[in-house]
Amino acid sequence: MTGPLTPDLISTRQRRIAELARQMPGVALRSLSHHIDLEWLREAYRRTRKDGAVGADGQTAKEFSADLEGNLRSLLDRAKSGTYRAPPVRRVHIPKGDGSKTRPIGIPTFEDKVLQRAVSMVLEPIYEGEFYDFSYGFRPGRSAHQALTALNDGIWKMGGGWVLEVDIQAFFDSLGHRALQDILRQRVVDGGVVRLVGKWLNAGVLEGGVLSFTEAGTPQGGVISPLLANIYLHEVLDQWWVTEVLPRLRGRAFAARYADDFVLVFAREDDARRVSEVLPKRFARYGLTLHPDKTRLVPFRHPGRRRRSAGVVEPEPGSFDFLGFTHYWAKSRKGKWVPKQKTAKSRFTRALRAVHRWCRANRHKPLSEQPATLRSKLTGHDRYYGITGNFPALARFHFEVRRVWRFWLSRRSQRAYVSWDKFRRILEHYPLPGPVAYHSIYRRTANP
């Protein structure tokens, strides 16, 4: 199967693709699909998650790997000859927000995931050299926490300003197929690659036994969808922001984007208002709509630097949400105004309700089995929300999880009431972890 040197060999070939793209800026590349050979597919298989949900054909990763070489050869032959038929994605719905709404997720077949990974491995080196530094979502070596840090640092250096908080309505369902293919062809005209992307865009959706087709959208859950989304928004927003917007502004400004979640920060109110007026028109050209209520302009100037002229005082700084955190101004321990971040109320509620649902559904499991899952949930929460200055929200979440657990333990039967004293004894036998700010600068300083 996969040789020990395969990852290094593939990385070397990806560097060659990246170098070719750098040497030919603005030129549509033609010779790419020859990189996808059996060795390339083996590495794509290695990088593909094996524990994901099954697609429309019901085949698991274990079943695919039973005859791995034969399946990979068959997949390669069909992809090269043009006879590969992209199967429809199986659509499922997962709870969104408070649980009253759901988010549609598209699940490709495992074979399709491998091939999508292989094509992504070809396209990624080309576009990584073109994507801008303020784009953080679904890119190698980049994370949401880096986006949060860059945003916080930018606001601090600018002394605050005006923040345009933007929400794209149903982005992954609205991404135009024709527009995306036109954007892709600006840089890639290799017939094999372009043809496969087109097949995936037009594969259709299978839900409840009914197959449907649309002229827009790429399924959330598809392996190649995050990269296609980044390519789309690079053209729609990033390139436009750098080449057309920034040169026309009177003051400083910067952007921070993670996939389809982004904010624009301006030093001057007039710049912010002009961009907020033209932004919906720019997105409409590509079939995208901005949410009229969730897209808003927020005054966010440094509280100690608010201007007072002709008797008019600038409004007090508001707050805005980005990547699950509420951003606001507050005083530091030394009494200085600093931009801070805390868990957004909606995300806090969502996470707690998920724990509530789990405790209710699993309250009759043996007491010794429940803490392991709760520990995992608490640690997972802290690993994302454990940033500098957010410890109070972490501590409150840990307390609320314990309170919810005690609540449902008390409802295992009519005589199962658990007092707080009894619950403390349970915690002594089955302890839950305390809050940990994994991404705190103080923690990194103490443990470099």
XYZ file of C-alpha atoms in Angstrom:
448
model
C 0.000 0.000 0.000
C 1.275 3.468 0.846
C 5.065 3.592 1.039
C 6.740 5.436 3.880
C 8.112 8.122 1.534
C 4.785 8.894 -0.194
C 3.902 12.029 1.845
C 7.359 13.527 1.178
C 7.181 12.705 -2.513
C 3.741 14.270 -2.848
C 4.856 17.377 -0.949
C 7.767 17.762 -3.347
C 5.428 17.556 -6.332
C 3.086 20.069 -4.725
C 6.005 22.473 -4.291
C 6.714 22.127 -8.008
C 3.103 23.036 -8.801
C 3.343 26.045 -6.484
C 6.607 27.152 -8.122
C 5.061 26.835 -11.590
C 2.110 28.959 -10.468
C 4.481 31.629 -9.084
C 6.468 31.711 -12.320
C 3.286 32.147 -14.367
C 1.120 34.695 -12.492
C -2.216 35.339 -14.148
C -1.713 32.494 -16.623
C -4.237 29.654 -16.815
C -2.381 26.384 -16.164
C -3.084 23.489 -18.512
C -0.959 20.523 -17.462
C -2.105 19.487 -13.984
C -4.124 16.281 -14.070
C -1.040 14.184 -14.899
C -0.001 14.682 -11.269
C -2.969 12.558 -10.180
C -1.546 9.062 -10.455
C -1.816 5.981 -8.260
C 0.755 7.304 -5.783
C -1.169 10.589 -5.561
C -4.436 8.739 -4.882
C -2.768 6.663 -2.166
C -1.779 9.850 -0.385
C -5.265 11.305 -0.927
C -6.693 8.159 0.687
C -4.285 8.530 3.617
C -5.427 12.139 4.174
C -9.133 11.279 3.998
C -10.995 10.791 7.273
C -11.968 7.181 7.815
C -14.602 7.720 10.536
C -16.986 10.015 8.670
C -20.616 9.271 7.814
C -21.264 7.143 4.742
C -22.521 8.580 1.477
C -25.400 7.599 -0.785
C -23.872 4.216 -1.643
C -23.465 3.190 1.997
C -19.831 2.164 1.536
C -17.590 2.629 4.565
C -13.879 3.382 4.586
C -13.220 -0.114 5.894
C -15.083 -1.668 2.974
C -13.217 0.544 0.488
C -9.860 -0.407 2.005
C -10.602 -4.141 1.802
C -9.387 -3.977 -1.818
C -7.595 -0.659 -1.633
C -5.259 -1.091 -4.624
C -8.040 -2.365 -6.862
C -10.425 0.416 -5.841
C -7.799 3.121 -6.296
C -6.850 1.785 -9.746
C -10.489 1.684 -10.795
C -11.022 5.213 -9.488
C -7.932 6.487 -11.332
C -8.931 4.818 -14.625
C -12.415 6.324 -14.538
C -11.123 9.780 -13.572
C -8.535 9.779 -16.386
C -10.876 8.419 -19.072
C -13.679 10.852 -18.202
C -16.103 8.044 -17.357
C -16.197 8.831 -13.636
C -19.719 9.778 -12.597
C -19.925 11.919 -9.487
C -22.601 10.377 -7.230
C -25.148 12.663 -5.557
C -24.350 13.763 -2.033
C -26.509 12.456 0.777
C -28.060 15.390 2.624
C -28.585 15.295 6.375
C -29.562 18.060 8.779
C -27.731 18.869 12.007
C -28.956 21.196 14.780
C -27.997 24.837 14.344
C -27.857 27.531 17.012
C -30.382 26.853 19.751
C -31.488 23.581 18.195
C -34.707 24.960 16.694
C -33.067 25.267 13.249
C -30.914 22.870 11.271
C -27.984 23.187 8.901
C -27.909 21.002 5.744
C -24.757 18.927 5.361
C -23.866 17.068 2.178
C -22.039 13.748 2.581
C -20.189 12.408 -0.497
C -19.412 8.735 -0.940
C -16.041 7.629 0.438
C -14.673 7.046 -3.059
C -15.750 10.563 -4.001
C -14.049 11.967 -0.903
C -10.747 10.392 -1.979
C -10.968 11.836 -5.486
C -12.010 15.250 -4.187
C -9.016 15.180 -1.854
C -6.742 14.338 -4.784
C -7.999 17.299 -6.840
C -7.753 19.593 -3.818
C -4.111 18.547 -3.440
C -3.517 19.797 -7.005
C -5.410 23.083 -6.694
C -4.220 24.073 -3.226
C -0.571 24.829 -4.156
C -1.751 27.095 -6.980
C -4.071 29.227 -4.882
C -2.075 29.267 -1.654
C 0.393 31.543 -3.423
C -2.432 33.935 -4.353
C -4.648 34.006 -1.276
C -4.116 37.026 0.972
C -2.821 36.953 4.526
C -6.164 38.108 5.978
C -7.839 34.889 4.751
C -7.602 32.190 7.437
C -10.332 29.617 6.852
C -9.515 26.062 5.750
C -5.939 26.841 4.795
C -2.854 24.827 5.807
C -1.099 26.217 8.854
C -3.886 28.711 9.589
C -6.625 28.700 12.199
C -9.556 30.630 13.602
C -7.434 31.665 16.583
C -4.917 33.296 14.271
C -7.750 35.266 12.684
C -8.972 36.347 16.119
C -5.477 37.423 17.154
C -4.932 39.379 13.926
C -8.276 41.126 14.354
C -7.608 42.034 17.971
C -4.085 43.279 17.205
C -5.310 45.301 14.230
C -8.006 47.002 16.274
C -5.518 47.758 19.046
C -2.968 49.305 16.664
C -5.629 51.341 14.883
C -7.163 52.522 18.137
C -10.522 51.095 17.123
C -12.728 52.556 14.437
C -15.823 51.396 12.603
C -16.478 47.695 12.105
C -18.589 46.375 9.254
C -19.929 43.037 10.510
C -21.064 41.023 7.484
C -23.304 37.975 7.200
C -23.768 36.185 3.849
C -27.126 34.459 3.626
C -26.811 30.706 2.900
C -23.419 31.150 1.270
C -22.702 27.489 0.510
C -26.189 27.111 -0.988
C -25.868 30.294 -3.101
C -22.418 29.885 -4.622
C -23.040 30.109 -8.379
C -21.816 27.129 -10.398
C -21.173 29.055 -13.606
C -19.497 31.951 -11.807
C -17.256 29.554 -9.877
C -16.214 27.709 -13.015
C -15.450 31.006 -14.760
C -13.307 32.058 -11.781
C -11.535 28.678 -11.748
C -10.738 28.905 -15.472
C -8.869 32.152 -14.897
C -6.119 30.031 -13.350
C -6.867 26.416 -14.326
C -7.902 25.181 -17.763
C -6.720 21.584 -17.399
C -9.603 19.609 -18.899
C -9.470 16.743 -16.421
C -9.515 18.952 -13.330
C -12.153 21.393 -14.602
C -14.372 18.527 -15.758
C -14.269 16.829 -12.344
C -15.127 20.048 -10.511
C -18.058 20.557 -12.859
C -19.301 17.022 -12.202
C -19.235 17.593 -8.444
C -21.094 20.876 -8.724
C -23.816 19.226 -10.807
C -23.975 15.858 -9.028
C -27.244 16.642 -7.272
C -28.520 16.072 -3.754
C -30.219 12.943 -2.428
C -32.567 13.603 0.482
C -35.294 11.274 1.682
C -34.923 9.181 -1.453
C -35.546 12.203 -3.704
C -32.820 13.402 -6.091
C -32.707 17.120 -6.894
C -30.406 19.403 -8.885
C -29.607 23.104 -8.518
C -27.620 25.726 -10.432
C -26.002 27.035 -7.256
C -24.354 25.737 -4.127
C -21.606 23.395 -3.057
C -22.386 21.032 -0.188
C -21.055 21.777 3.260
C -19.333 18.537 4.129
C -17.737 18.023 0.736
C -13.950 17.609 0.864
C -13.314 20.112 -1.919
C -16.060 22.579 -0.909
C -13.941 24.679 1.513
C -11.272 25.250 -1.144
C -13.861 26.132 -3.796
C -15.465 28.555 -1.341
C -12.117 30.237 -0.714
C -11.447 30.517 -4.451
C -14.893 32.085 -4.927
C -14.547 34.620 -2.105
C -10.977 35.439 -3.113
C -12.435 36.813 -6.330
C -15.657 38.243 -4.923
C -14.189 39.945 -1.838
C -10.451 39.666 -1.230
C -9.133 40.702 -4.642
C -11.714 43.494 -4.897
C -10.881 44.735 -1.384
C -7.134 44.932 -2.071
C -7.115 46.264 -5.624
C -10.208 48.486 -5.753
C -11.361 49.396 -2.243
C -8.219 50.084 -0.202
C -6.647 52.477 -2.760
C -9.814 54.627 -2.679
C -10.136 54.953 1.087
C -9.164 58.136 2.929
C -8.066 56.355 6.108
C -6.631 53.054 7.233
C -8.597 49.814 7.026
C -8.070 46.077 7.219
C -10.046 42.850 6.822
C -10.209 39.502 8.597
C -11.910 36.554 6.903
C -12.455 32.946 7.913
C -14.292 31.165 5.075
C -17.579 33.067 4.626
C -17.334 34.792 8.011
C -15.570 38.161 7.806
C -15.372 41.698 9.172
C -13.997 44.925 7.690
C -12.477 47.503 10.045
C -12.135 51.198 9.128
C -10.441 54.118 10.862
C -12.932 56.599 9.324
C -16.719 56.481 9.449
C -17.163 57.937 5.945
C -15.017 55.161 4.439
C -17.009 52.536 6.311
C -20.349 53.920 5.135
C -19.284 54.121 1.501
C -18.121 50.495 1.501
C -21.240 49.320 3.352
C -23.360 50.866 0.582
C -21.500 49.255 -2.297
C -20.793 45.851 -0.707
C -24.290 44.369 -1.273
C -24.092 45.334 -4.962
C -20.691 43.694 -5.303
C -21.938 40.433 -3.785
C -25.177 40.497 -5.797
C -23.106 40.364 -9.006
C -22.045 36.879 -7.939
C -25.449 35.668 -6.755
C -24.801 36.319 -3.057
C -27.060 38.185 -0.634
C -26.075 39.911 2.588
C -28.388 39.422 5.555
C -30.144 42.809 6.052
C -30.327 42.481 9.851
C -27.075 40.691 10.652
C -24.949 42.909 8.392
C -24.376 46.116 10.343
C -21.947 48.955 10.931
C -20.699 49.128 14.508
C -18.951 52.156 16.096
C -15.889 50.692 17.769
C -13.512 53.575 18.477
C -11.192 53.584 21.455
C -13.374 54.806 24.379
C -10.649 57.217 25.505
C -10.284 58.787 22.058
C -13.876 59.594 21.146
C -14.052 62.931 19.388
C -16.125 65.842 20.594
C -16.708 68.556 17.992
C -19.394 71.277 17.738
C -21.110 69.807 20.776
C -21.505 66.415 19.085
C -20.026 63.425 20.891
C -19.205 60.220 19.040
C -21.355 57.260 20.085
C -19.984 54.919 22.710
C -18.313 51.846 21.231
C -20.611 48.931 20.635
C -19.732 45.266 20.263
C -19.751 42.759 17.429
C -19.474 38.997 16.982
C -16.861 37.148 14.945
C -15.994 33.433 14.983
C -18.080 32.733 18.063
C -16.688 35.579 20.163
C -18.126 38.946 21.144
C -15.556 41.720 20.695
C -15.782 44.706 23.003
C -13.719 47.376 24.773
C -12.912 47.000 28.472
C -10.255 48.108 30.927
C -7.242 45.925 31.624
C -5.872 45.142 35.061
C -3.697 48.241 34.709
C -6.726 50.416 33.991
C -6.094 50.870 30.255
C -8.735 50.472 27.569
C -8.092 47.339 25.478
C -10.150 45.352 22.946
C -11.289 42.066 24.471
C -13.058 38.906 23.358
C -15.519 36.690 25.198
C -17.718 33.754 24.261
C -20.689 35.018 22.270
C -23.986 34.581 24.084
C -25.498 32.567 21.238
C -22.525 30.171 21.170
C -22.540 29.791 24.959
C -26.236 28.926 24.872
C -25.784 26.547 21.945
C -22.978 24.636 23.657
C -24.874 24.388 26.942
C -28.041 23.152 25.247
C -26.023 20.472 23.486
C -24.790 19.284 26.891
C -28.357 19.470 28.189
C -29.606 17.230 25.374
C -26.796 14.739 25.900
C -27.324 14.501 29.664
C -31.050 13.987 29.208
C -30.574 11.248 26.597
C -27.840 9.448 28.584
C -28.968 9.948 32.175
C -29.727 6.241 32.632
C -26.230 5.122 31.642
C -24.033 3.864 34.503
C -22.650 6.762 36.487
C -19.105 5.589 35.837
C -19.571 5.927 32.045
C -20.953 9.460 31.846
C -17.957 11.553 33.037
C -15.719 10.520 30.117
C -18.016 12.194 27.583
C -18.517 15.261 29.765
C -14.757 15.626 30.167
C -14.390 15.464 26.390
C -17.066 18.122 25.881
C -15.510 20.461 28.461
C -12.021 20.046 27.048
C -13.260 20.595 23.495
C -15.050 23.770 24.568
C -11.928 25.092 26.303
C -9.669 24.280 23.379
C -11.663 26.653 21.206
C -12.968 29.296 23.604
C -9.971 29.280 25.967
C -8.380 32.545 24.839
C -6.802 35.442 26.703
C -9.351 37.298 28.833
C -12.160 34.759 28.419
C -11.582 32.776 31.622
C -14.769 34.063 33.371
C -16.911 32.665 30.527
C -15.037 29.365 30.672
C -15.559 29.099 34.436
C -19.256 29.846 34.060
C -19.630 27.194 31.356
C -17.946 24.587 33.560
C -20.273 25.472 36.437
C -23.360 25.286 34.225
C -22.320 21.878 32.846
C -22.054 20.535 36.387
C -25.420 22.022 37.245
C -27.047 20.407 34.178
C -25.449 17.044 34.946
C -26.738 17.138 38.523
C -30.199 18.122 37.238
C -30.485 15.064 34.997
C -28.907 12.692 37.497
C -31.732 13.720 39.828
C -34.242 12.572 37.219
C -33.026 9.040 36.714
C -35.969 7.881 38.841
C -38.492 9.239 41.364
C -36.080 8.536 44.248
C -32.878 9.616 42.516
C -32.719 13.217 43.769
C -29.089 14.331 44.031
C -28.404 17.077 46.536
C -25.418 19.345 46.122
C -23.626 17.548 48.954
C -24.166 14.193 47.268
C -23.139 15.672 43.926
C -19.858 16.918 45.422
C -19.126 13.374 46.571
C -19.867 12.125 43.048
C -17.375 14.650 41.673
C -14.760 13.397 44.114
C -15.099 9.910 42.609
C -15.626 11.080 39.021
C -13.896 14.471 38.754
C -14.476 16.825 35.837
C -11.648 19.088 34.632
C -11.488 22.730 35.595
C -11.479 25.523 32.995
C -8.253 25.935 31.013
C -7.444 28.882 28.737
C -5.384 26.897 26.244
C -4.742 29.906 23.987
C -3.975 32.465 26.673
C -0.804 34.509 26.145
C -0.114 34.135 29.876
C -0.245 30.340 29.576
C 2.094 30.399 26.555
C 4.501 32.665 28.426
C 4.569 30.330 31.427
C 4.885 27.227 29.221
C 6.701 28.287 26.030
